[in-house]
Every structure is written in structure tokens, then in C-alpha cells.
Coordinates of C-alpha atoms in Angstrom, one line a residue:
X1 CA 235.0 -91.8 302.6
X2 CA 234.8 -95.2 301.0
X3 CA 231.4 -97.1 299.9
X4 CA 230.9 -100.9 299.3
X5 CA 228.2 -101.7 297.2
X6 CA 226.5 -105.5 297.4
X7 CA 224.0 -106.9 295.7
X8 CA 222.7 -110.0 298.0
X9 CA 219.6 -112.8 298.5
X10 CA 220.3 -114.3 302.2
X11 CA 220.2 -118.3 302.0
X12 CA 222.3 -119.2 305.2
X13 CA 220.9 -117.5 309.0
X14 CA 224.7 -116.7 309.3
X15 CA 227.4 -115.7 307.1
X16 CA 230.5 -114.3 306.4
X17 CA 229.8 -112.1 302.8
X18 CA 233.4 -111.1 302.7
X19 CA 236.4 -110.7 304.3
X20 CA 240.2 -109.4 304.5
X21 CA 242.4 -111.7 307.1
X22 CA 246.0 -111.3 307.3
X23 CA 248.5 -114.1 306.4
X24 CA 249.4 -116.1 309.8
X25 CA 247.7 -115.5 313.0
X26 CA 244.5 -115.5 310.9
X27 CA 243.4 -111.8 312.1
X28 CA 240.2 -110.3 311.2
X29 CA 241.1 -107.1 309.2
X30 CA 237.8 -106.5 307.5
X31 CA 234.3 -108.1 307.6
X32 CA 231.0 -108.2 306.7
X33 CA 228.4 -110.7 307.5
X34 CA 225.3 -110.8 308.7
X35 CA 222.5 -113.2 310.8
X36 CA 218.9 -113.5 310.8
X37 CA 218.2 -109.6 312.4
X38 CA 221.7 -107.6 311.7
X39 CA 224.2 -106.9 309.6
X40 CA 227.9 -106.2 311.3
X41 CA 230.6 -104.7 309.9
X42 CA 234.0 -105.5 311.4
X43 CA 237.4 -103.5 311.1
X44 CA 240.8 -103.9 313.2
X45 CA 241.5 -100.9 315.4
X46 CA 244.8 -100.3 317.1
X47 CA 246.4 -97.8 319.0
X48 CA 250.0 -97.6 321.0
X49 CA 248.1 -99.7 323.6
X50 CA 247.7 -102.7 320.8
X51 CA 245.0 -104.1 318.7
X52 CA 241.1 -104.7 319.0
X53 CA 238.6 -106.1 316.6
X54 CA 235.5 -103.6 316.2
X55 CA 232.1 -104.1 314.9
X56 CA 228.9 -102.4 313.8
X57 CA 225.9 -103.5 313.7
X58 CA 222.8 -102.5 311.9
X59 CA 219.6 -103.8 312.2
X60 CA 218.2 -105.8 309.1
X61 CA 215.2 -107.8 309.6
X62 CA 214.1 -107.7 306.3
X63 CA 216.8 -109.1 304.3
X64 CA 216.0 -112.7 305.4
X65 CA 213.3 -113.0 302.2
X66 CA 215.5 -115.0 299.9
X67 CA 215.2 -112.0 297.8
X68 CA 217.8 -109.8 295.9
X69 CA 218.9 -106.7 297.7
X70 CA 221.0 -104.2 297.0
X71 CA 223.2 -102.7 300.1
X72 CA 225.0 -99.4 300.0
X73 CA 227.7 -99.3 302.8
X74 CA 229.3 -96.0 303.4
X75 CA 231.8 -95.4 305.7
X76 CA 233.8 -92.4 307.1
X77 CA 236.3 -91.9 309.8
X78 CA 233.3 -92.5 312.7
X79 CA 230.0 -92.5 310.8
X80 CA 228.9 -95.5 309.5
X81 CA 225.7 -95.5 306.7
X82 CA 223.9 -98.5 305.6
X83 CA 220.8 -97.8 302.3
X84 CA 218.9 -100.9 301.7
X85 CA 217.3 -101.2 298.4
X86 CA 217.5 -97.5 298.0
X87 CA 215.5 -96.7 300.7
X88 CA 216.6 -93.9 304.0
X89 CA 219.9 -94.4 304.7
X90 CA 220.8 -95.6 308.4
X91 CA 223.1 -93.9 309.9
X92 CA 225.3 -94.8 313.1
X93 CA 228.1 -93.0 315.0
X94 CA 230.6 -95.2 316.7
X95 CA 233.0 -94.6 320.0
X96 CA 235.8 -96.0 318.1
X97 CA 236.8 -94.8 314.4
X98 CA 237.6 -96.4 311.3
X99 CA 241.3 -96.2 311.3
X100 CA 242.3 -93.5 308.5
X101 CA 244.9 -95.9 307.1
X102 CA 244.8 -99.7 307.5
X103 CA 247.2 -102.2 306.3
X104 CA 246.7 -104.9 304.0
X105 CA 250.3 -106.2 303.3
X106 CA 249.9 -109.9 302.4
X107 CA 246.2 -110.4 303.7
X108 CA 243.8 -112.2 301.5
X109 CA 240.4 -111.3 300.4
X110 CA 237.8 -114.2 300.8
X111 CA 234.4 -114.2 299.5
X112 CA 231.6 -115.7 301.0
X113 CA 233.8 -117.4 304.3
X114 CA 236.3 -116.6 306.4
X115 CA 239.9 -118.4 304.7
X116 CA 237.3 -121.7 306.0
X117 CA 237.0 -124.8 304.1
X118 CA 233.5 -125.3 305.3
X119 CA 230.7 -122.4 303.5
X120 CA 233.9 -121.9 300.9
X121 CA 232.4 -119.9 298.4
X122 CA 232.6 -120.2 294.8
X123 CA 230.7 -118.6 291.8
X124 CA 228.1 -116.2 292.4
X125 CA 226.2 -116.2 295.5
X126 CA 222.8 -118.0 295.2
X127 CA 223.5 -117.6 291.3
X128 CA 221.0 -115.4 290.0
X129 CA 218.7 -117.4 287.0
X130 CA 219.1 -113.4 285.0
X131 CA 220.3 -110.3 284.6
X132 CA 218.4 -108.5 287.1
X133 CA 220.6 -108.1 289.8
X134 CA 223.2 -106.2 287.3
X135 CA 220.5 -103.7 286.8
X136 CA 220.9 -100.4 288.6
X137 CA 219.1 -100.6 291.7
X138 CA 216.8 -97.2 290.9
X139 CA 216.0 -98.5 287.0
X140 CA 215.2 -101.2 289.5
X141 CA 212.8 -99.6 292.0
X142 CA 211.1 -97.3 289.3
X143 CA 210.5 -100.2 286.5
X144 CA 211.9 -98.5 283.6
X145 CA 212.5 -100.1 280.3
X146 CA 215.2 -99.0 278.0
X147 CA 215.2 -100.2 274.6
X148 CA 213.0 -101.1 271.9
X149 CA 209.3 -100.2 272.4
X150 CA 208.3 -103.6 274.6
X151 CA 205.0 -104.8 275.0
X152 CA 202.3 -103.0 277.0
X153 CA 200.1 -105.8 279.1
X154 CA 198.7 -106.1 282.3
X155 CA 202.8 -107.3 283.2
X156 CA 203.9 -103.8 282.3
X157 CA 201.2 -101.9 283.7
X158 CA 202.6 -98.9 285.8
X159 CA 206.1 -99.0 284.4
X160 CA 208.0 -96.7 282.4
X161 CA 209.5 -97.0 279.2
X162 CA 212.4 -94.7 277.8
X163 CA 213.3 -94.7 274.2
X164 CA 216.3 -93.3 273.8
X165 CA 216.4 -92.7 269.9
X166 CA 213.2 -90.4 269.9
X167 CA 214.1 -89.0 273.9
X168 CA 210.8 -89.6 275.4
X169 CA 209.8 -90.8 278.4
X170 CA 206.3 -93.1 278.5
X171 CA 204.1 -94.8 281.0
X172 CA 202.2 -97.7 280.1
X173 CA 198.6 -97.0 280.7
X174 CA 196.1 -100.5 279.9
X175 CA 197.9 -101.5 276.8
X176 CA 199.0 -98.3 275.6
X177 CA 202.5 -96.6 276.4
X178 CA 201.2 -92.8 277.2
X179 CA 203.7 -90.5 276.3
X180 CA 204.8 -88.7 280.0
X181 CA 207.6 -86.5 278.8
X182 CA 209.2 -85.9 275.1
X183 CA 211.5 -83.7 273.5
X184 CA 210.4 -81.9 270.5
X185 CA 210.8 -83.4 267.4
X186 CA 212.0 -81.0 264.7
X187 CA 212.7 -81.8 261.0
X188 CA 216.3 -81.1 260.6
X189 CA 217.1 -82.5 257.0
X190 CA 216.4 -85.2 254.3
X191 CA 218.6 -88.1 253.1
X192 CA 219.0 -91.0 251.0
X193 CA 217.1 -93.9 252.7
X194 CA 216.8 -96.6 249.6
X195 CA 216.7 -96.9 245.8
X196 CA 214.0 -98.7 245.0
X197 CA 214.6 -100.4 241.4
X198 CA 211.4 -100.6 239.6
X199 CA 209.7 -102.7 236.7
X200 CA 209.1 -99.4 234.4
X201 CA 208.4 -95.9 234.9
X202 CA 206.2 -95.5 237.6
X203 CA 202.8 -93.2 237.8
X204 CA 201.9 -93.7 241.2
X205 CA 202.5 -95.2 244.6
X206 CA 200.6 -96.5 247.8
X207 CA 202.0 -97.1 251.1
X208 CA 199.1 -99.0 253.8
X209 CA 199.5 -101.8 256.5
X210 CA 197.9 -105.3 256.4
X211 CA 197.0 -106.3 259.9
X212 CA 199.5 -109.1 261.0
X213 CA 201.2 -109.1 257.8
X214 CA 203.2 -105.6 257.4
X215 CA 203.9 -102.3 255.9
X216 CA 204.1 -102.7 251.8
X217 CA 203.9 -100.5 248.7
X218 CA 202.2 -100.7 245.8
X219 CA 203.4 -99.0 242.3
X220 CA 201.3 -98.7 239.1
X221 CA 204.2 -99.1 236.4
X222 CA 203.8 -98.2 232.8
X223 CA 205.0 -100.5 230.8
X224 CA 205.2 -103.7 233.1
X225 CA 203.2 -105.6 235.6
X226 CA 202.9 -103.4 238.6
X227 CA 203.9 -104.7 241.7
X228 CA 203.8 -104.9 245.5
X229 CA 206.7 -104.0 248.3
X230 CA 207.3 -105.5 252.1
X231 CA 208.9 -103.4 254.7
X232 CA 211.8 -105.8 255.5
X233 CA 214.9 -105.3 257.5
X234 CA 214.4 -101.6 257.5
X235 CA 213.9 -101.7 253.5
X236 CA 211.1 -102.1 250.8
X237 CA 211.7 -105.7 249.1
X238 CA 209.6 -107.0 246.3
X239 CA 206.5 -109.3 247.2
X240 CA 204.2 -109.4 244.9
X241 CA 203.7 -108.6 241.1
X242 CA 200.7 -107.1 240.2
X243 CA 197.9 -104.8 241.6
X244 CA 198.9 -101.1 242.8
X245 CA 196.2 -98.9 245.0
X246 CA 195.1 -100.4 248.5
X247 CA 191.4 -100.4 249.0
X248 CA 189.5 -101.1 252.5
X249 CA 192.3 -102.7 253.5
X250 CA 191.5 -105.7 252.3
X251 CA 190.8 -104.9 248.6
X252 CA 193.5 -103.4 245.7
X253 CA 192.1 -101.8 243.0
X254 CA 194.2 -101.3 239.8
X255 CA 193.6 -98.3 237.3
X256 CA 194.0 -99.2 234.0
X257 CA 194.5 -96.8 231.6
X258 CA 195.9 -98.7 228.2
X259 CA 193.3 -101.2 226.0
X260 CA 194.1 -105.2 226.1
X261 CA 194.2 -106.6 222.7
X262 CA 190.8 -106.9 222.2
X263 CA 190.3 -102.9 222.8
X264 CA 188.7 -103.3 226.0
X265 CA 189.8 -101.3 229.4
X266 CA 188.8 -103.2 232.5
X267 CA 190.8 -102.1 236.2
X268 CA 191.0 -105.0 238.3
X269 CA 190.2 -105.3 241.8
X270 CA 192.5 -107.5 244.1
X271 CA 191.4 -109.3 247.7
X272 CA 194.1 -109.8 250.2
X273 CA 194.0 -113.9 251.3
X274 CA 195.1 -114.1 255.0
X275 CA 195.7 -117.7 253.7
X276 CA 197.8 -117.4 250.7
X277 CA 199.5 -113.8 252.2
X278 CA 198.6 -112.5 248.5
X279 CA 196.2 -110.6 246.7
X280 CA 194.0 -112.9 244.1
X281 CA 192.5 -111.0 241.5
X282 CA 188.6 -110.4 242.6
X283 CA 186.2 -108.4 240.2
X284 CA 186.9 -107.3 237.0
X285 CA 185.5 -103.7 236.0
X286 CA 184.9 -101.8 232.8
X287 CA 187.4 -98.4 232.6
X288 CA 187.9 -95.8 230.6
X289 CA 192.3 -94.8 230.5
X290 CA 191.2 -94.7 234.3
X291 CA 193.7 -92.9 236.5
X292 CA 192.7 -93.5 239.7
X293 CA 190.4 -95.3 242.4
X294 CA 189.2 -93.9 245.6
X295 CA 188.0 -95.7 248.2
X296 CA 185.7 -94.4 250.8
X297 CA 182.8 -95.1 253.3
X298 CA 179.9 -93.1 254.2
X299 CA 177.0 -94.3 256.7
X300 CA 178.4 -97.5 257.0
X301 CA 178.5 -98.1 252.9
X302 CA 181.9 -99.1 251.4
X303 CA 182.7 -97.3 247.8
X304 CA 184.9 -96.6 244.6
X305 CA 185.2 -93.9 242.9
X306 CA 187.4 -94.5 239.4
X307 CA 188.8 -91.6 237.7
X308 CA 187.7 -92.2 233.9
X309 CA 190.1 -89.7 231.8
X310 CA 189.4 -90.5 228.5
X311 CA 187.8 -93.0 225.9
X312 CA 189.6 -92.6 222.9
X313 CA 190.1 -88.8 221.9
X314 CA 187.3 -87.8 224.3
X315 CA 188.0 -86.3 227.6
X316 CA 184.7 -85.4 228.3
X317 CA 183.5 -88.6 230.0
X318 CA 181.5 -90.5 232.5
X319 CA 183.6 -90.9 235.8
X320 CA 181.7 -93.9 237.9
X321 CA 181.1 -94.5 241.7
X322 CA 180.7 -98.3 242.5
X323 CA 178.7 -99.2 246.0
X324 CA 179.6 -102.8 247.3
X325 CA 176.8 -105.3 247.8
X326 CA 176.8 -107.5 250.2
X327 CA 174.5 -109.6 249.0
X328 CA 176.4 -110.2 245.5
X329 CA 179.4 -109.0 247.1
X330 CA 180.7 -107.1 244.1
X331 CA 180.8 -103.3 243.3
X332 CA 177.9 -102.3 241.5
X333 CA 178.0 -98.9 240.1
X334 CA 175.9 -96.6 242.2
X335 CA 176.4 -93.3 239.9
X336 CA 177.8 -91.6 237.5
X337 CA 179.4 -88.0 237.3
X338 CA 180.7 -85.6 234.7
X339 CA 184.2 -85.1 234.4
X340 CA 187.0 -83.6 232.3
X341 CA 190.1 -85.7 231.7
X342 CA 190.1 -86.9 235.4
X343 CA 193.1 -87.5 236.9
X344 CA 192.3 -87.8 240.8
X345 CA 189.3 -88.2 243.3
X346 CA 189.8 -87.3 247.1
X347 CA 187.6 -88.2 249.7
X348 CA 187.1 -86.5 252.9
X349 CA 184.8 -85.4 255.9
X350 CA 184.1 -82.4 257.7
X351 CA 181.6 -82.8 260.7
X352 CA 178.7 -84.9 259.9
X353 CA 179.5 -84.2 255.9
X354 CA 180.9 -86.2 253.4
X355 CA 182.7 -84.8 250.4
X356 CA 184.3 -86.3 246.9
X357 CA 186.2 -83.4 244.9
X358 CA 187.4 -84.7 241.2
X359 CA 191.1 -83.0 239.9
X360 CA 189.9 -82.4 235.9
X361 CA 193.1 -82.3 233.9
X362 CA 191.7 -81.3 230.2
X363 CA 188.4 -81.1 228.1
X364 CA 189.7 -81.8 224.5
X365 CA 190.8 -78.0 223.9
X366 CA 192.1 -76.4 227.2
X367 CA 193.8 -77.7 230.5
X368 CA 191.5 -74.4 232.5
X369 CA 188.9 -76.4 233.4
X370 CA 186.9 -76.5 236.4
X371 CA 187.2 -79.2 239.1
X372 CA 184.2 -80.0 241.3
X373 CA 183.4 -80.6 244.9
X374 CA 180.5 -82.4 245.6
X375 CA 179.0 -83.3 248.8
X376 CA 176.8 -86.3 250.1
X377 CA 172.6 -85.5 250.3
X378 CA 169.9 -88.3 250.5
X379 CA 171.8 -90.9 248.9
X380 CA 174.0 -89.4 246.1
X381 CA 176.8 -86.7 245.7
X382 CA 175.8 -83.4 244.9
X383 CA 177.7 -80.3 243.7
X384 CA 178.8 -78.0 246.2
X385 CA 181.7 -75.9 244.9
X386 CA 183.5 -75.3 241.6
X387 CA 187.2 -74.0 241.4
X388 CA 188.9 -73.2 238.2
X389 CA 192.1 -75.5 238.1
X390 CA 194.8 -75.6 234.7
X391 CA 195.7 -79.7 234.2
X392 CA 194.4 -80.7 237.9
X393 CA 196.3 -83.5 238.8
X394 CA 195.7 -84.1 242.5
X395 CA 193.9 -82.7 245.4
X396 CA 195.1 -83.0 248.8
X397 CA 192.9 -82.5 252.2
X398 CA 194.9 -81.8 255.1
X399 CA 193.8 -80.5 259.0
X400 CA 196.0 -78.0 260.8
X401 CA 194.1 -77.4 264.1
X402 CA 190.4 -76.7 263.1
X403 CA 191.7 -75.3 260.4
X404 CA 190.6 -77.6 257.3
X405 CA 192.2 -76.9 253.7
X406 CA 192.5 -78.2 250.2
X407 CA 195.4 -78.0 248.3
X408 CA 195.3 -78.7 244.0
X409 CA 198.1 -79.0 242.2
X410 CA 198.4 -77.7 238.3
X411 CA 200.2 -79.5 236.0
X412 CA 200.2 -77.3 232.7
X413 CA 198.0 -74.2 231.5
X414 CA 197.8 -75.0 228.0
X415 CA 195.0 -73.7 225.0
X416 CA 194.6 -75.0 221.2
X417 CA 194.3 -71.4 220.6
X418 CA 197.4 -70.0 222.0
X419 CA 201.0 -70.9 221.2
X420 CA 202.0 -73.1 223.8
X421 CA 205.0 -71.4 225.8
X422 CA 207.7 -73.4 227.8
X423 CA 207.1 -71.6 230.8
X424 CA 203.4 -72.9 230.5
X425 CA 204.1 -75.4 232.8
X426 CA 205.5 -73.3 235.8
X427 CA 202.2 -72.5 237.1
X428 CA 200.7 -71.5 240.6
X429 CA 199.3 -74.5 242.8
X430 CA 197.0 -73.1 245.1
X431 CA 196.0 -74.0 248.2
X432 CA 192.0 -73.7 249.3
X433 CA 191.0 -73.1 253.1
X434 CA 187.3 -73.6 254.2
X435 CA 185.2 -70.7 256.0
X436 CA 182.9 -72.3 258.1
X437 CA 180.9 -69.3 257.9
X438 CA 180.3 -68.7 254.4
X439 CA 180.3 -72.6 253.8
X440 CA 182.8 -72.4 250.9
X441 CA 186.5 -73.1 250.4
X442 CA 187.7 -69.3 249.9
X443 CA 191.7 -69.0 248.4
X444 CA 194.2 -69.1 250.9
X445 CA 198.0 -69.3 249.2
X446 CA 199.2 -70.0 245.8
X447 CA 202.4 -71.6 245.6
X448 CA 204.9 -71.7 242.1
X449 CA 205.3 -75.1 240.8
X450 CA 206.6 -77.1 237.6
X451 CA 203.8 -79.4 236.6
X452 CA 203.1 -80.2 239.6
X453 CA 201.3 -83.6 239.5
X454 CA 201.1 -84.5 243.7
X455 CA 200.7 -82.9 247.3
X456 CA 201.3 -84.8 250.1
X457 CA 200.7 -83.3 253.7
X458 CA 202.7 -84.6 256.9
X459 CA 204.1 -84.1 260.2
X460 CA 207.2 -84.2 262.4
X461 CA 207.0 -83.9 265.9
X462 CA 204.4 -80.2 266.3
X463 CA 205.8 -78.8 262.4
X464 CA 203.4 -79.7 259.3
X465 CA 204.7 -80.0 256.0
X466 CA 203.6 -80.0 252.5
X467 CA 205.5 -81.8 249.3
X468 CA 204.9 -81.2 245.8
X469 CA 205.6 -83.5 243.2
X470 CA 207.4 -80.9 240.8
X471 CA 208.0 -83.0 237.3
X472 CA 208.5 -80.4 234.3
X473 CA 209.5 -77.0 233.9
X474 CA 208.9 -76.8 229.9
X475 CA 212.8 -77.9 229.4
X476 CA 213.9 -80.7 231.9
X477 CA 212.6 -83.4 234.2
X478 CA 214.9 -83.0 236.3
X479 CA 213.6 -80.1 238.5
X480 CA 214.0 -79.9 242.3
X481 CA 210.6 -81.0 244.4
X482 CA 210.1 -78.3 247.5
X483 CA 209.1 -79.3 250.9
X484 CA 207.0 -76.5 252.7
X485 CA 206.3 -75.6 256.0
X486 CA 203.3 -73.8 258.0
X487 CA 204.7 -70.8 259.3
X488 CA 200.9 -69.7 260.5
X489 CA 200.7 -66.1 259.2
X490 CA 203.0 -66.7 256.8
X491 CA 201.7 -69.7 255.2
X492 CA 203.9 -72.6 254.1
X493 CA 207.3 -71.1 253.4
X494 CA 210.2 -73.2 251.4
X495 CA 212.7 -75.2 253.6
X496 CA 214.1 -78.4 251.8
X497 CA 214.7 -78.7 247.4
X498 CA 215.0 -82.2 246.6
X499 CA 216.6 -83.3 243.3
X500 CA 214.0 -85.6 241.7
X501 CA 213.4 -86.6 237.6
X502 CA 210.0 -86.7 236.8
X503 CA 208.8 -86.8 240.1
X504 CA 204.9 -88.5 239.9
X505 CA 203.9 -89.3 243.3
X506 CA 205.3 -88.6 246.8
X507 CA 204.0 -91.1 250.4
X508 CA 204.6 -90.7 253.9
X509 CA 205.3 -93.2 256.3
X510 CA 206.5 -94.0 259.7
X511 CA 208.0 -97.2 261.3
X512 CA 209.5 -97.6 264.3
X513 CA 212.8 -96.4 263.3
X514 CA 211.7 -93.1 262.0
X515 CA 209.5 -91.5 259.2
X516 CA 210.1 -91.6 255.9
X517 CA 209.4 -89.9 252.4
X518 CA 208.5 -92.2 249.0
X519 CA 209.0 -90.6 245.8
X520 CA 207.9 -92.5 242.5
X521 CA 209.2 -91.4 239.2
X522 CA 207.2 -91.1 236.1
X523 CA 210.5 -91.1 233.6
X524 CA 212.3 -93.8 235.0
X525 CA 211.9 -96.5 236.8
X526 CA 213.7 -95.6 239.8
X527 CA 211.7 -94.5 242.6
X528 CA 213.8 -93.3 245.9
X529 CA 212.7 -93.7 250.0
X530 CA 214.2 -90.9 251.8
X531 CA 214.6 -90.3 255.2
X532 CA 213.6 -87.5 257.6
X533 CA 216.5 -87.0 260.1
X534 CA 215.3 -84.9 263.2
X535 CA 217.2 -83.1 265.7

């Protein structure tokens, strides 16, 4: 069997498309052309009794459009099959057969004429203005993309979009590409993405997005001006100096912890200029060693919460919550809570309920302390719940299902009373779940760690994962941080160790190329973007 394959826009009524003629007598060995209604191939048959011209016609009124076509001509010894644009192929059975062997010895092969001057063809016929008549005719019919994820418009609507890199298959939908069929994505393993050089050691890091302008980072260095990193090129690359934690999204807010000269603390609070593409310093607030903000909204109210964690040798200390005015727009402190050496507030909801729980680290004697959840009634925060944490240095919320849970992580279980032992700082982390019935966060796991100062939840594909910040073990900094996985009934179970010095803060985020692990360090200034490769 042999097939001819011809991608076409009819100009002419009638025309040769190609042909094969033999040197001399000018014979007709092979033909195709076609006129206004038909399309006829020709072939040379012969026999003992001599030689004939044959043709076969198919009808084909709908190729005179001046539109691209593609035509599928397949022929066998006496069947004859002709698929326009992919559609039902037509068959037709002739009387006489294509000859099973046909000579070609020193005939020429003509495009577009037959060996005449006159419709001579040169260059492409009708010369397509793109690429679209290269395209396989079925990518064709069915509009799929390959590719990049393109734009999703009223243009696209109906069409399907492949990517090949995360093997799913999406239809766009409005303006959004709805997923239709995708392979499961599975954590496989965890390599070096970037080193991100640093000003100092660094005690913390943010990752947001700024509408229109991009994905950045914000560390809050030690001993130098902290500073601000743009997703470029596949890379973090410095943009700003100064102001670490994103706020609202158009607010940074910067936890001082160290006196100026004058022996005053004040955290500083950044706005984001859409002109200037730069945060400009904002409102200036009074701070105690203050080691971190939270930013939050409940009914419709924007606030701050500012971990206050000591002033001078006291650890026993006002944290504040600020409320933003509109009228003055500033933050004006709204009220003040008890706290022990704070270290971290989280924010979260459950239902109609709004929740702030503080991570005390110390009281002046003794790391066991309790840290306190408080929840939202008439107007203020409330307490709700009380867990006994040693050095809390962060809480994390996370959802699995309807399943809600809190995880704290303990950095050091130390006493002015008791010799302090090396392995005082390989302590349990535990993890919280809540039991809608009883209205309380009951213990669910506890999980070894080495001064564990960070959790951060995430996800790949239908797995969820949990990475501590290990960052002492009572002898080195330079312990392994564990990611964990939910196993259900089993809990989160050990899967990855990562090498890491003084590991401070860990951030998750995704970009079109992938997702991504951030790991600051607070005994260098080297902090390390790592890469989650999936299978």
C-alpha cells in the first residue's frame, strides 16, 4: 500500500498538484489534480495489449474554500481511499488496478504543473503566512496546545492544553485551564536548586507575590540590613535592601529585636509603591527584641500581632495587637496580651472562628512554659486553650481533609535549677489535632527533634508533608532537617534528611517550573533553595 499525504488551499478551478511524466513523448505516469467538484488521480496502466492512462475520481466539493486542507491518499492494488481533513475516509474500487510495479526510469517529478511553462510552480503553494499547516492535522482538529501554559481567553475557550513537564492534560474553561486528566505527582527526591549568598546570618525568611510585579523573598539578617529577593530567570536575585516579613500584601513589617543608639526598639513597617516598584518605609512602631509580626484579618479588620520577647532581662512582657485605622491610616494598638519570651504568633480560622496562638520560648527561669490559644469574642481575643511547650519557637496550622492540626516546635527544655544536659536540646515536637467534639486540640504525635525552631506544611501532587527546622543537637549545628510524610494511621513517618547548619526557617513555594523548598540559616549567611524533583 502506499499513502500520499498533502496539505493544500485551492486558488486555481483547475490544477495539476503534482506529477511524474516520462522523459520524451511527455507521458502521464502519475497525477493528481483536481477542479472545482473532484479530485482525480491518474496512473499509466499497461498490459501485453499496450498502454492506457487511468483516473479516479473523488468527489470534493468542499475544498474550493481557499482554506488549508489536509488530504490522505491511500492506495492499494484496486482500492483507492481519499480522508479529508481527518474526516470518513472515501473509499472507491476501480475495474483497472494500480500496476504493482511502475517504472520511473528518467521521468521527472513536477510540482504544481505538468513539465508546462505556464502555472510553473515555485515555492510553497499559496505560501502559508504560519506554521499551521505543519501542524498534525488531529493536534489540528482537536485544538491542543503543547508547551508553556498559554493564555486562557475567550480565543482559547474549548481547547486543550497539554503540558508535557507535569503530564496533564487541561481544558480551558472561561479563563481557567481545568485540569481534565493528570498523572500523579509523587515526591521522589530533593536537590540543590540555588545558594543564596546572604548579608549575615539569617533568622527568618518570607516568600509572597506582589500582583504584576513577582515572586520575592524577604530575609531578616542579624547583623546587616535585611533585604528583599526577585524570582528571576528561574533564581532568587537581590532587589531590595531592607524590610523582611510581607504584610497584606501591600505592607512589610520588620521585627526588630536589637536597640538603636539611643536605646530605643522600634520595628518598622514598609508600603509597597506600585510606582517606585519598592517598599518606602511607612510607620514606625515601638518593640520590645520583637521576633515576629503576624498579619491577619477578621470581619473585614486588617491586624498585627508583634511578638515582644523581652525588654532588657525580662521575658515576661506585653506582646501588642495593632488594628489599622482608616481614618489615620496607621496601626493603632488595639490590645495587649501576656506572653513569655515570645518567639511566634500564628493566625488561623476554623469555621466562623478566628484564632491567634503565641509560641512562648522562656519566662526568666525555665524554657516549660505554657503557650496560649486564644480565640476571637465580641471584639477582643480570648483564651481558649493552654499547652505546655519547652522553648516554643513556632506553631504551624495545617488542613489534611477536615482534619485541622497544630504542630509546635521545641527548641530546648532547659531549668535554672537543673544542670543543663547536652541532650537538652533533642526534645519531642508535638503535633496537636482538633476534636470538634470536645472543642479542644487533644495530642496527636510527638515527633524527636534538635532544637527545632520551624514547621512548615506542604504538598506534592495528593502526599502532604511536614519539615522541621532541626538547628542544634547540644554539640553541632550541623544536624540533618527531616521531611515527614502523612502516612494516615501512621502519622507522619521520616522520608528525606537534609544536611543543613543551623537551620532557622524553612518556605514553600511553587512556580511554573516546579516547587521548591527555602531554607534560611541562622549561623551563616548562606541560605539554600532546593528543589522537589517528582516522578
Amino acid at each position: 500500500m502506499y499513502r500520499l499525504y498533502i496539505a493544500i488551499a485551492y486558488r486555481r478551478k483547475n490544477e495539476y498538484l503534482f506529477t511524474v511524466v516520462a522523459e520524451g513523448p511527455d507521458a502521464l505516469l502519475l497525477g493528481l489534480r483536481y477542479s472545482p467538484t473532484r479530485l482525480h488521480f491518474l496512473f499509466l496502466s499497461q498490459d501485453a495489449a499496450g498502454a492506457w492512462q487511468t483516473r479516479v475520481s473523488f468527489h470534493s466539493p468542499a475544498l474550493m474554500d481557499s482554506q488549508w486542507h489536509t488530504l490522505v491518499l491511500a492506495v492499494s492494488e484496486d482500492s483507492f481511499s481519499l480522508t479529508t481533513d481527518c474526516g470518513v475516509p472515501v473509499d472507491i474500487t476501480a475495474d483497472v488496478p494500480f500496476p504493482a510495479a511502475l517504472s520511473v526510469q528518467g521521468a521527472r517529478f513536477f510540482i504544481g504543473s505538468r513539465r508546462r511553462t505556464k502555472g510553473l510552480f515555485t515555492g510553497l503553494t499559496g505560501k502559508p503566512e504560519d506554521n499551521e499547516v505543519l501542524k498534525y492535522p488531529y493536534e489540528t482538529d482537536m485544538k491542543v496546545t503543547l508547551g508553556s501554559r498559554p493564555p486562557c481567553t475567550k480565543v482559547e475557550d474549548a481547547q486543550f492544553w497539554f503540558d508535557a513537564g507535569q503530564r496533564g492534560l487541561y481544558l480551558c474553561v472561561g479563563s481557567e485551564w481545568v485540569s481534565v486528566l493528570a498523572a500523579k505527582e509523587r515526591l521522589d527526591y530533593v536537590e540543590e536548586h540555588q545558594r543564596l549568598f546572604t548579608h549575615s546570618e539569617t533568622l527568618g525568611i518570607e516568600v509572597f507575590v506582589i500582583p504584576e510585579a513577582g515572586l520575592f523573598i524577604a530575609t531578616a539578617n542579624r547583623k546587616a540590613t535585611s533585604a528583599i529577593y526577585k524570582w528571576t530567570d528561574g533564581k532568587f536575585a537581590s532587589y531590595q535592601t531592607e524590610c523582611p516579613r510581607p504584610l497584606l500584601q501591600i505592607f512589610l513589617a520588620v521585627a526588630n529585636f536589637d536597640p538603636n543608639e539611643k536605646g530605643q526598639e522600634f520595628s518598622v513597617i514598609y508600603k509597597w509603591s506600585p510606582r517606585k516598584l519598592r517598599f518606602t518605609p511607612y510607620q514606625r512602631v515601638a518593640t520590645h527584641s520583637a521576633r515576629d509580626w503576624e498579619a491577619f484579618e477578621v470581619a473585614g479588620e486588617h491586624f498585627l500581632a508583634v511578638a515582644n520577647h523581652r525588654e532588657g532581662d525580662n521575658h515576661n512582657i506585653d506582646s501588642v495587637i495593632y488594628k489599622w485605622n482608616p481614618r489615620t491610616r496607621l496601626f493603632e494598638a488595639n490590645q495587649t496580651i501576656a506572653t513569655s519570651g515570645a518567639y511566634d504568633w500564628e493566625f488561623f480560622t476554623v469555621g466562623p472562628y478566628s484564632f491567634l496562638v503565641v509560641a512562648n520560648a522562656f519566662n526568666g527561669t525555665s524554657t516549660k512554659v505554657h503557650s496560649h490559644l486564644y480565640v476571637w469574642l465580641v471584639g477582643s481575643f480570648r483564651l481558649f486553650q493552654s499547652f505546655l511547650t519547652f522553648g516554643a519557637a513556632d506553631w504551624e496550622v495545617f488542613h489534611i481533609g477536615d482534619r485541622i492540626f497544630l504542630a509546635v516546635a521545641n527548641s530546648h527544655s532547659y531549668d535554672v535549677e537543673m544542670q543543663v544536659q547536652n541532650d537538652s536540646y533533642v526534645i519531642n515536637s508535638v503535633i496537636y489535632e482538633l476534636n470538634i467534639t470536645a472543642q479542644t486540640f487533644v495530642k496527636f504525635q510527638e515527633i524527636p527533634t534538635c532544637s527545632a525552631l520551624d514547621w512548615e506544611f506542604f504538598s506534592v501532587g495528593e502526599d502532604y508533608f511536614l519539615v522541621v527546622a532541626n538547628s542544634f543537637d547540644g554539640n553541632t549545628f550541623s544536624v540533618n532537617s527531616i521531611i515527614y510524610r502523612w502516612q494516615g494511621y501512621e502519622g507522619f513517618v521520616a522520608v528525606h534528611s537534609l544536611p543543613t547548619f543551623g537551620c532557622r526557617d524553612w518556605e514553600t513555594f511553587r512556580t511554573t517550573a516546579g516547587s521548591y523548598l527555602v531554607y534560611s540559616s541562622a549561623k551563616e549567611p548562606l541560605s539554600r533553595v532546593l528543589k522537589l524533583r517528582t516522578g
